[in-house]
Amino acid sequence: MNFMPVVLWSDALVFLLLAAGVVVAWYVRRHEHLLLPWRRVGQSGVAVVSLLVLALFLLVGGLDTLHYRPALSDKNGGETVYSPEVLSVFDKLVEPLRLHSEKTYSAPLALTLYAKESFTDAQGRLVRDYPRLQYGGAHLAYPSQRDGDVLTRAAVGALAGLLLAGLSCAAWARLSPMRKKSHGGQFPPPYLLMAIFVIAALIGATFNLATAYHVLGTDKVGQDVLYQALKSIRTGLIIGTLTTLVTLPLALFLGVAAGYFRGWVDDVIQYLYTVLSSIPSVLLIAAAVLMMQVTLDTHPDWFDTAASRADLRLVALCLILGMTSWTGLCRLLRGETLKLREMEYIQAAQSFGVSSLRILTRHVMPNLMHIILISLVMDFSSLVLAEAVLSYVGVGVDPSMISFGTMINGARLEMGREPMVWWALAAAFGFMLVLVLAANLFADSVRDAFDPRLNRTEARA
Amino acid sequence: MHRSIGSRLSGEFSADFRFGNPAFARTIPLAMIAYLIRRTLYALPILIGVNLLTFALFFVVNTPDDMARMQLGIKRVTPEAIEKWKQQRGYDKPLFINRLSSGSDKLTDTIFWQKSASMFVLDFGFSDDGRSISREIAQRMMPSLAIALPTFLLGLVIYVSFALLMTLFRATALDMAGVALCVLLMSVSSLFYIIGGQFVVSKLWHLVPISGYDGGLGGFKFVVLPIVIGVVGGIGSSSRWYRTIFLEEIGKDYVRTARAKGLSELTVLFRHLLKNAMIPILTGVVVVIPLLFMGSLLTESFFGIPGLGSYTIDAINAQDFSVVRAMVFLGSLLYVIGLILTDISYTMVDPRVRLS
């Protein structure tokens, strides 16, 4: 075997989350009343398109979660030696992007470096000019060919993407069982088709350009910005999702217990979340992260590679974010449980002598699910945004971990340069905007579909 | 509790109450003072909880030795250096009980007493560079307030007006466009507003200096951009939130009655709806007023404002634990004051809420 699979802490937790997601999806599929609100989500064009975008991000993040350590070529007495560098399947897929690094900054699609340098040209003269990039556009003999080449490559890539998308859509439409009962139109619906084609063309063009250029330029140490932006996706997704692993059990158990048992249980839990929420969240997070750093620094034996150290810090950050953000949801759930426990069906169950545990699991919790789901999808985008801010404050992810926050932080210092180095900032903000916007739009649709307060007579018709 | 008085009753009755209801005004002083005292006593356990939590976070999770090792660096760490570091900061004492001392010193000559309990009398001790944190806080409050207060007031007016506008044109293309704009603005990182604003306004247009601060009228050119950026950054989420509140109110009976009386839509919105939406608005708004003193971490650090926000961020970067601890306590203190103010504000806009 020429590689050794590595399961970092965050990977394991993502797999756990994924497994839980599959179980829930399977359960929902078998229960029509649970499926109904999801059908409503599926009928909203905005939701479907944003889900498509999110799915692409999830795909990149997912591939980036399968980690391994490649074997080194020189063997140590017959025993395979593995590289200390932890790579992911995604790294392998975009290997040219990762390995083609230049000397320093270069603008998007540029052929030359950002700054002038002294070097000897082919005739042996010492000149001071913008040196050509090692990889970006290296196949071109003359710089003047660039524009034409970029256009051809983009067009070819876009066409290939469109062709591929068209073929797969056609196959999907033919094979899908939903074809017959589609609601008064063609399947897939036109807006989805449109979105798929636009995205496919974009990805195709970018992909084809990326084989020969640095589509979004390079950063200070010459690393491709597109690669960094794509790698940041995993960090953002992990912060947005793993935090819920902490938030959810805490908020659910404490909130339901406070609302259902009342009395001193309620007092204690209320006291707990009032104390926690009275500390401004950034300060609490900062204090906790500072202390977490001290702990990690005094225990270097907990991790064997730099990647696992950065990863442990990421998991700890999620833990801290979760510990500081469960209070809002807990308060909501407590209020709703207080209302629910006065309902006739709960009182009936109580008078029949049904145990508290059973009442909670059978009668109370199912009626809280919509609140949980809505608040989880709403929190996701704010967590992704928070990561960038926390990294700026200095209490975010490990500086060696590629994330939107570290990208922005690195690029921010170059704002003062003339001409400005704008591409890393633009890339980070652009990717973040697309991810967060898609998440926000999807969250809105989910809320609209699940909120029982909305009148939905027309949706059933 | 007061909310349960009957949301059905809200509306026609309360809409006609005036802020300065004479019968109500006469009852304020005594009840108010008693109420304030009681609320302060309720707030005390919360502050004690915060205090214990920060104490546990800073001194129990990691020992002072760990902190010293981290700050001094792994290489040149000797037991003497650690001792010196701890002595300089007063961390060379036992946590709770000092067996070496006698009398009351057993309790007071400890880390807990000197570092945590003393915060209740607003004695925050000294930062790592030897300055009094309390004095630093007093000096830095004004610059923070100079940014935060105008941002807050201007923001409130703009967000509520925008939300009212969307409510007026509800379920039309204009409303849809407004909501879409809000979602878009919400999805942009706050760092982008600051970096983009600085770049466009200061660097391209040269309208105001990129960063800096000055007291008095001369400081205007420094604060105007942070304020504008602060307001713009909040439009998305806040306006949408207010719109939700207004839309919830607009379905109620008193609105229909007001319309049936033949009042114009604008009168309904401003005289009836806005007044009744006051309670949910106050819930979210009043609580942040005391926190304005703390300033904003991001804005202040980007614009070089010498306020409490930049103080905090500098302390975090320099790993000055005593300053961070002081700010955590100060933040929760201001928040608790905000909670009390919120309760008082309820009684001012809604005479049905009694001080009990």
CSV table of N, CA, C and O in Angstrom, one decimal, chain A residues 294-328:
chain,number,residue,atom,x,y,z
A,294,VAL,N,-3.1,27.6,25.7
A,294,VAL,CA,-2.2,27.2,26.7
A,294,VAL,C,-2.1,25.7,26.9
A,294,VAL,O,-1.1,25.1,27.0
A,295,THR,N,-3.3,25.1,27.0
A,295,THR,CA,-3.4,23.7,27.2
A,295,THR,C,-2.7,22.9,26.0
A,295,THR,O,-2.0,22.0,26.3
A,296,LEU,N,-3.0,23.3,24.8
A,296,LEU,CA,-2.4,22.6,23.7
A,296,LEU,C,-0.8,22.8,23.7
A,296,LEU,O,-0.1,21.8,23.4
A,297,ASP,N,-0.4,24.0,24.1
A,297,ASP,CA,1.0,24.2,24.1
A,297,ASP,C,1.7,23.4,25.2
A,297,ASP,O,2.9,23.0,25.1
A,298,THR,N,1.0,23.1,26.3
A,298,THR,CA,1.7,22.3,27.4
A,298,THR,C,1.6,20.8,27.2
A,298,THR,O,2.1,20.1,27.9
A,299,HIS,N,0.8,20.4,26.1
A,299,HIS,CA,0.7,19.0,25.9
A,299,HIS,C,1.1,18.7,24.5
A,299,HIS,O,0.2,18.3,23.7
A,300,PRO,N,2.3,18.8,24.1
A,300,PRO,CA,2.7,18.5,22.7
A,300,PRO,C,2.6,17.1,22.4
A,300,PRO,O,2.7,16.7,21.2
A,301,ASP,N,2.4,16.2,23.4
A,301,ASP,CA,2.4,14.8,23.1
A,301,ASP,C,1.1,14.3,22.6
A,301,ASP,O,0.9,13.2,22.3
A,302,TRP,N,0.1,15.2,22.5
A,302,TRP,CA,-1.3,14.8,22.1
A,302,TRP,C,-1.4,14.6,20.6
A,302,TRP,O,-2.3,14.0,20.1
A,303,PHE,N,-0.4,15.1,19.8
A,303,PHE,CA,-0.5,15.1,18.4
A,303,PHE,C,0.8,14.7,17.7
A,303,PHE,O,1.9,15.1,18.2
A,304,ASP,N,0.7,13.9,16.6
A,304,ASP,CA,2.0,13.5,16.0
A,304,ASP,C,2.4,14.3,14.8
A,304,ASP,O,3.6,14.4,14.5
A,305,THR,N,1.4,14.9,14.1
A,305,THR,CA,1.8,15.7,13.0
A,305,THR,C,1.3,17.2,13.2
A,305,THR,O,0.4,17.4,14.0
A,306,ALA,N,1.8,18.1,12.4
A,306,ALA,CA,1.3,19.5,12.4
A,306,ALA,C,-0.1,19.5,12.1
A,306,ALA,O,-0.9,20.3,12.6
A,307,ALA,N,-0.5,18.7,11.1
A,307,ALA,CA,-1.9,18.7,10.7
A,307,ALA,C,-2.8,18.3,11.8
A,307,ALA,O,-3.9,18.9,12.0
A,308,SER,N,-2.4,17.3,12.6
A,308,SER,CA,-3.3,16.8,13.6
A,308,SER,C,-3.4,17.9,14.8
A,308,SER,O,-4.4,18.0,15.5
A,309,ARG,N,-2.3,18.7,14.9
A,309,ARG,CA,-2.4,19.7,15.9
A,309,ARG,C,-3.4,20.8,15.5
A,309,ARG,O,-4.2,21.2,16.3
A,310,ALA,N,-3.2,21.2,14.2
A,310,ALA,CA,-4.1,22.2,13.7
A,310,ALA,C,-5.6,21.7,13.8
A,310,ALA,O,-6.5,22.5,14.1
A,311,ASP,N,-5.7,20.4,13.5
A,311,ASP,CA,-7.0,19.8,13.5
A,311,ASP,C,-7.6,19.8,14.9
A,311,ASP,O,-8.8,20.1,15.1
A,312,LEU,N,-6.8,19.4,15.8
A,312,LEU,CA,-7.3,19.4,17.2
A,312,LEU,C,-7.7,20.8,17.7
A,312,LEU,O,-8.7,21.0,18.4
A,313,ARG,N,-7.0,21.8,17.2
A,313,ARG,CA,-7.4,23.1,17.5
A,313,ARG,C,-8.7,23.5,16.9
A,313,ARG,O,-9.5,24.2,17.5
A,314,LEU,N,-8.9,23.0,15.7
A,314,LEU,CA,-10.2,23.3,15.0
A,314,LEU,C,-11.3,22.7,15.8
A,314,LEU,O,-12.4,23.3,16.0
A,315,VAL,N,-11.1,21.4,16.2
A,315,VAL,CA,-12.2,20.7,16.9
A,315,VAL,C,-12.5,21.5,18.2
A,315,VAL,O,-13.6,21.7,18.6
A,316,ALA,N,-11.4,21.9,18.9
A,316,ALA,CA,-11.5,22.6,20.2
A,316,ALA,C,-12.3,23.9,19.9
A,316,ALA,O,-13.1,24.3,20.7
A,317,LEU,N,-12.0,24.6,18.8
A,317,LEU,CA,-12.7,25.8,18.5
A,317,LEU,C,-14.2,25.5,18.3
A,317,LEU,O,-15.1,26.3,18.8
A,318,CYS,N,-14.5,24.5,17.6
A,318,CYS,CA,-15.9,24.1,17.5
A,318,CYS,C,-16.6,23.8,18.8
A,318,CYS,O,-17.7,24.3,19.1
A,319,LEU,N,-15.8,23.1,19.7
A,319,LEU,CA,-16.3,22.8,21.0
A,319,LEU,C,-16.6,24.1,21.8
A,319,LEU,O,-17.7,24.3,22.4
A,320,ILE,N,-15.7,25.1,21.7
A,320,ILE,CA,-15.9,26.3,22.4
A,320,ILE,C,-17.1,27.1,21.8
A,320,ILE,O,-17.9,27.6,22.5
A,321,LEU,N,-17.1,27.2,20.5
A,321,LEU,CA,-18.2,27.9,19.8
A,321,LEU,C,-19.6,27.2,20.3
A,321,LEU,O,-20.5,27.9,20.5
A,322,GLY,N,-19.5,25.9,20.4
A,322,GLY,CA,-20.8,25.2,20.8
A,322,GLY,C,-21.1,25.5,22.2
A,322,GLY,O,-22.3,25.8,22.5
A,323,MET,N,-20.1,25.5,23.1
A,323,MET,CA,-20.4,25.8,24.5
A,323,MET,C,-20.9,27.2,24.7
A,323,MET,O,-21.6,27.4,25.7
A,324,THR,N,-20.5,28.1,23.8
A,324,THR,CA,-21.0,29.5,24.0
A,324,THR,C,-22.2,29.8,23.3
A,324,THR,O,-22.8,30.9,23.5
A,325,SER,N,-22.7,28.9,22.4
A,325,SER,CA,-23.8,29.3,21.6
A,325,SER,C,-25.1,28.5,21.8
A,325,SER,O,-26.0,28.6,21.0
A,326,TRP,N,-25.0,27.6,22.8
A,326,TRP,CA,-26.2,26.8,23.0
A,326,TRP,C,-27.3,27.5,23.7
A,326,TRP,O,-28.5,27.1,23.7
A,327,THR,N,-27.0,28.6,24.3
A,327,THR,CA,-28.0,29.3,25.2
A,327,THR,C,-29.2,29.8,24.5
A,327,THR,O,-30.4,29.6,25.0
A,328,GLY,N,-29.1,30.3,23.3
A,328,GLY,CA,-30.2,30.8,22.5
A,328,GLY,C,-31.2,29.7,22.2
A,328,GLY,O,-32.4,29.9,22.5
